[in-house]
């Protein structure tokens, strides 16, 4: 079943305190864009490598996503990795610790713990985060925030750059329906986020705390309510509202074909909820790109296998999270080899040539994680801009 257009919103209520004109949507974290421009040396390595494997083999990723555990306590209707099956696999701290230190030495700048399951179900996640800090790696977490231990708050929160909670509704009833869990988990998530905010503020930690929600037919009328909940009751720094993107391997198809048109009304209402210290980041740029043709994108993926990587809960390392379990994108397993040997392996070389010469990105996920970066890299490679030397 394909869902219908999301508009009009009959129950949308604008804030009486602010108008959209006085509180424009802001994105201080460039969530709806990219930050590769702040890493010119790594980009220069990429420019030098192009199709040369000997140069490409030592271009290490800036960013790695880690799945500490495969199990999850929710069964969200929109889950992109439902096809993997929420397996009860987890990374071994004793094995992964030297790999994290190695990544820091090789130039990995950031790790986000998220993945196939709920990362906070891994009881030794705080130790991993501490090791990352010791290794010069910035860390972040995407979580449903329903299982936040005191150990995590005490040992992990001081080191994290940011935590983003997946809260896909403004009411317990809708939350339970979308997250496929008990309605009581809605209150648990709110309570735990308050705990994080209180401890962060008390100790003046530098961890940014936010929430995100997919914009779906079931929750569209609750986005303003959710923004107010995040701002006034919890005290978060931001709320991201973003579109659904169909994963090509997902078992879920109920949202396939969801369209995001005539978004001005919702964008204005949510802009009115922004305040000093709280931003609603409405991903209009990402929504608009859903309707673009292939010709408006780029001919090939430049980001893979260079700027990022994904580590599954079983230790397998992939060059793209959209192709998990596809051997063409798997470089090896951290339980069996070092990250350096894996990154310079024949498997990655084979993937390098496949992505550069054979991969048809029309088969890729629309608005993938590297989409904005690929647009930037394509602009660097193309001759579409005249007189580039006249800076």
CSV table of N, CA and C in Angstrom, one decimal, residues 284-345:
chain,number,residue,atom,x,y,z
A,284,UNK,N,13.6,20.7,4.4
A,284,UNK,CA,12.9,21.0,3.1
A,284,UNK,C,13.8,20.7,1.9
A,285,UNK,N,15.1,20.9,2.0
A,285,UNK,CA,16.0,20.6,0.9
A,285,UNK,C,15.9,19.1,0.6
A,286,UNK,N,16.0,18.3,1.6
A,286,UNK,CA,15.9,16.8,1.4
A,286,UNK,C,14.5,16.4,0.8
A,287,UNK,N,13.5,17.1,1.3
A,287,UNK,CA,12.1,16.7,0.7
A,287,UNK,C,12.0,17.1,-0.7
A,288,UNK,N,12.5,18.2,-1.1
A,288,UNK,CA,12.5,18.7,-2.5
A,288,UNK,C,13.2,17.8,-3.4
A,289,UNK,N,14.3,17.2,-3.0
A,289,UNK,CA,15.1,16.3,-3.8
A,289,UNK,C,14.4,15.0,-4.1
A,290,UNK,N,13.4,14.6,-3.3
A,290,UNK,CA,12.7,13.4,-3.6
A,290,UNK,C,12.1,13.3,-5.0
A,291,UNK,N,11.7,14.5,-5.5
A,291,UNK,CA,11.0,14.6,-6.7
A,291,UNK,C,11.9,14.9,-7.9
A,292,UNK,N,13.2,14.9,-7.7
A,292,UNK,CA,14.1,15.2,-8.7
A,292,UNK,C,14.4,14.0,-9.6
A,293,UNK,N,14.7,14.2,-10.9
A,293,UNK,CA,15.0,13.1,-11.8
A,293,UNK,C,16.5,12.8,-11.6
A,294,UNK,N,16.9,11.6,-12.1
A,294,UNK,CA,18.2,11.1,-12.1
A,294,UNK,C,19.2,12.2,-12.7
A,295,UNK,N,18.8,12.8,-13.8
A,295,UNK,CA,19.6,13.8,-14.4
A,295,UNK,C,20.0,15.0,-13.6
A,296,UNK,N,19.2,15.2,-12.5
A,296,UNK,CA,19.5,16.4,-11.6
A,296,UNK,C,20.4,16.0,-10.5
A,297,UNK,N,20.9,14.7,-10.5
A,297,UNK,CA,21.8,14.3,-9.4
A,297,UNK,C,23.2,14.3,-9.9
A,298,UNK,N,23.9,13.1,-9.8
A,298,UNK,CA,25.3,13.0,-10.2
A,298,UNK,C,25.4,11.6,-10.8
A,299,UNK,N,26.4,11.3,-11.7
A,299,UNK,CA,26.4,10.1,-12.4
A,299,UNK,C,26.9,8.9,-11.6
A,300,UNK,N,27.7,9.2,-10.6
A,300,UNK,CA,28.2,8.0,-9.8
A,300,UNK,C,28.5,8.5,-8.4
A,301,UNK,N,28.7,7.5,-7.5
A,301,UNK,CA,28.9,7.8,-6.1
A,301,UNK,C,30.4,8.0,-5.9
A,302,UNK,N,30.7,9.2,-5.3
A,302,UNK,CA,32.1,9.5,-5.1
A,302,UNK,C,32.5,9.3,-3.6
A,303,UNK,N,31.5,9.2,-2.7
A,303,UNK,CA,31.8,9.1,-1.3
A,303,UNK,C,32.3,7.7,-0.9
A,304,UNK,N,31.8,6.7,-1.6
A,304,UNK,CA,32.1,5.3,-1.4
A,304,UNK,C,33.2,4.8,-2.4
A,305,UNK,N,34.3,4.2,-1.9
A,305,UNK,CA,34.6,3.7,-0.6
A,305,UNK,C,35.6,4.6,0.1
A,306,UNK,N,35.4,5.9,0.3
A,306,UNK,CA,36.4,6.8,0.8
A,306,UNK,C,36.0,7.4,2.1
A,307,UNK,N,35.0,8.2,2.2
A,307,UNK,CA,34.8,9.1,3.3
A,307,UNK,C,34.1,8.5,4.5
A,308,UNK,N,33.4,7.4,4.4
A,308,UNK,CA,32.7,6.8,5.5
A,308,UNK,C,32.7,5.3,5.4
A,309,UNK,N,32.3,4.7,6.6
A,309,UNK,CA,32.2,3.2,6.6
A,309,UNK,C,31.1,2.9,7.6
A,310,UNK,N,30.7,1.6,7.6
A,310,UNK,CA,29.7,1.2,8.5
A,310,UNK,C,30.1,-0.2,9.1
A,311,UNK,N,30.0,-0.3,10.4
A,311,UNK,CA,30.4,-1.5,11.1
A,311,UNK,C,29.2,-2.2,11.7
A,312,UNK,N,28.8,-3.4,11.2
A,312,UNK,CA,27.7,-4.1,11.7
A,312,UNK,C,28.0,-4.7,13.1
A,313,UNK,N,26.9,-5.2,13.8
A,313,UNK,CA,27.0,-5.7,15.1
A,313,UNK,C,27.8,-7.0,15.1
A,314,UNK,N,28.0,-7.7,13.9
A,314,UNK,CA,28.8,-8.9,13.9
A,314,UNK,C,30.3,-8.6,13.5
A,315,UNK,N,30.6,-7.3,13.4
A,315,UNK,CA,32.0,-6.8,13.1
A,315,UNK,C,32.3,-6.6,11.6
A,316,UNK,N,31.3,-6.9,10.8
A,316,UNK,CA,31.6,-6.7,9.3
A,316,UNK,C,31.6,-5.2,9.0
A,317,UNK,N,32.5,-4.9,8.1
A,317,UNK,CA,32.7,-3.5,7.7
A,317,UNK,C,32.3,-3.3,6.3
A,318,UNK,N,31.4,-2.3,6.1
A,318,UNK,CA,30.8,-2.0,4.7
A,318,UNK,C,31.2,-0.6,4.4
A,319,UNK,N,31.2,-0.4,3.0
A,319,UNK,CA,31.4,1.0,2.6
A,319,UNK,C,30.2,1.8,2.4
A,320,UNK,N,29.0,1.2,2.6
A,320,UNK,CA,27.7,1.9,2.4
A,320,UNK,C,26.7,1.2,3.2
A,321,UNK,N,25.9,2.0,4.1
A,321,UNK,CA,24.9,1.4,4.9
A,321,UNK,C,23.7,1.0,4.2
A,322,UNK,N,23.5,1.4,2.9
A,322,UNK,CA,22.4,1.0,2.1
A,322,UNK,C,22.6,-0.4,1.5
A,323,UNK,N,23.8,-0.9,1.6
A,323,UNK,CA,24.1,-2.2,1.0
A,323,UNK,C,24.6,-3.2,2.0
A,324,UNK,N,24.1,-3.2,3.2
A,324,UNK,CA,24.5,-4.2,4.2
A,324,UNK,C,24.1,-5.6,3.7
A,325,UNK,N,25.0,-6.5,4.0
A,325,UNK,CA,24.8,-7.9,3.6
A,325,UNK,C,25.1,-8.1,2.1
A,326,UNK,N,25.4,-7.1,1.3
A,326,UNK,CA,25.8,-7.2,-0.1
A,326,UNK,C,27.3,-7.3,-0.1
A,327,UNK,N,27.9,-8.5,-0.5
A,327,UNK,CA,29.3,-8.7,-0.4
A,327,UNK,C,30.1,-7.8,-1.3
A,328,UNK,N,29.5,-7.2,-2.3
A,328,UNK,CA,30.3,-6.2,-3.1
A,328,UNK,C,30.7,-5.0,-2.3
A,329,UNK,N,30.1,-4.8,-1.2
A,329,UNK,CA,30.4,-3.6,-0.4
A,329,UNK,C,31.0,-3.9,1.0
A,330,UNK,N,31.3,-5.2,1.2
A,330,UNK,CA,31.9,-5.7,2.4
A,330,UNK,C,33.4,-5.8,2.3
A,331,UNK,N,34.2,-5.2,3.2
A,331,UNK,CA,35.6,-5.2,3.1
A,331,UNK,C,36.3,-6.3,4.1
A,332,UNK,N,35.5,-6.8,5.0
A,332,UNK,CA,36.1,-7.8,5.9
A,332,UNK,C,35.4,-7.7,7.3
A,333,UNK,N,36.0,-8.2,8.3
A,333,UNK,CA,35.4,-8.3,9.6
A,333,UNK,C,36.5,-7.9,10.7
A,334,UNK,N,36.1,-7.0,11.6
A,334,UNK,CA,37.0,-6.5,12.6
A,334,UNK,C,37.3,-7.5,13.6
A,335,UNK,N,36.6,-8.6,13.7
A,335,UNK,CA,36.9,-9.7,14.6
A,335,UNK,C,38.0,-10.6,14.1
A,336,UNK,N,38.4,-10.4,12.8
A,336,UNK,CA,39.4,-11.2,12.2
A,336,UNK,C,40.6,-10.5,11.7
A,337,UNK,N,40.5,-9.2,11.5
A,337,UNK,CA,41.6,-8.4,11.0
A,337,UNK,C,41.6,-7.0,11.4
A,338,UNK,N,42.7,-6.3,11.3
A,338,UNK,CA,42.8,-4.9,11.8
A,338,UNK,C,42.1,-4.1,10.8
A,339,UNK,N,41.8,-2.8,11.2
A,339,UNK,CA,41.0,-1.9,10.3
A,339,UNK,C,41.9,-1.5,9.2
A,340,UNK,N,43.2,-1.3,9.4
A,340,UNK,CA,44.1,-0.9,8.4
A,340,UNK,C,44.2,-2.0,7.3
A,341,UNK,N,44.4,-3.3,7.7
A,341,UNK,CA,44.5,-4.3,6.7
A,341,UNK,C,43.2,-4.5,5.9
A,342,UNK,N,42.1,-4.3,6.6
A,342,UNK,CA,40.8,-4.4,6.0
A,342,UNK,C,40.6,-3.3,5.0
A,343,UNK,N,41.0,-2.1,5.4
A,343,UNK,CA,40.7,-0.9,4.5
A,343,UNK,C,41.6,-1.0,3.2
A,344,UNK,N,42.7,-1.7,3.3
A,344,UNK,CA,43.6,-1.8,2.2
A,344,UNK,C,43.6,-3.1,1.5
A,345,UNK,N,42.5,-3.9,1.8
A,345,UNK,CA,42.4,-5.3,1.3
A,345,UNK,C,41.9,-5.4,-0.1
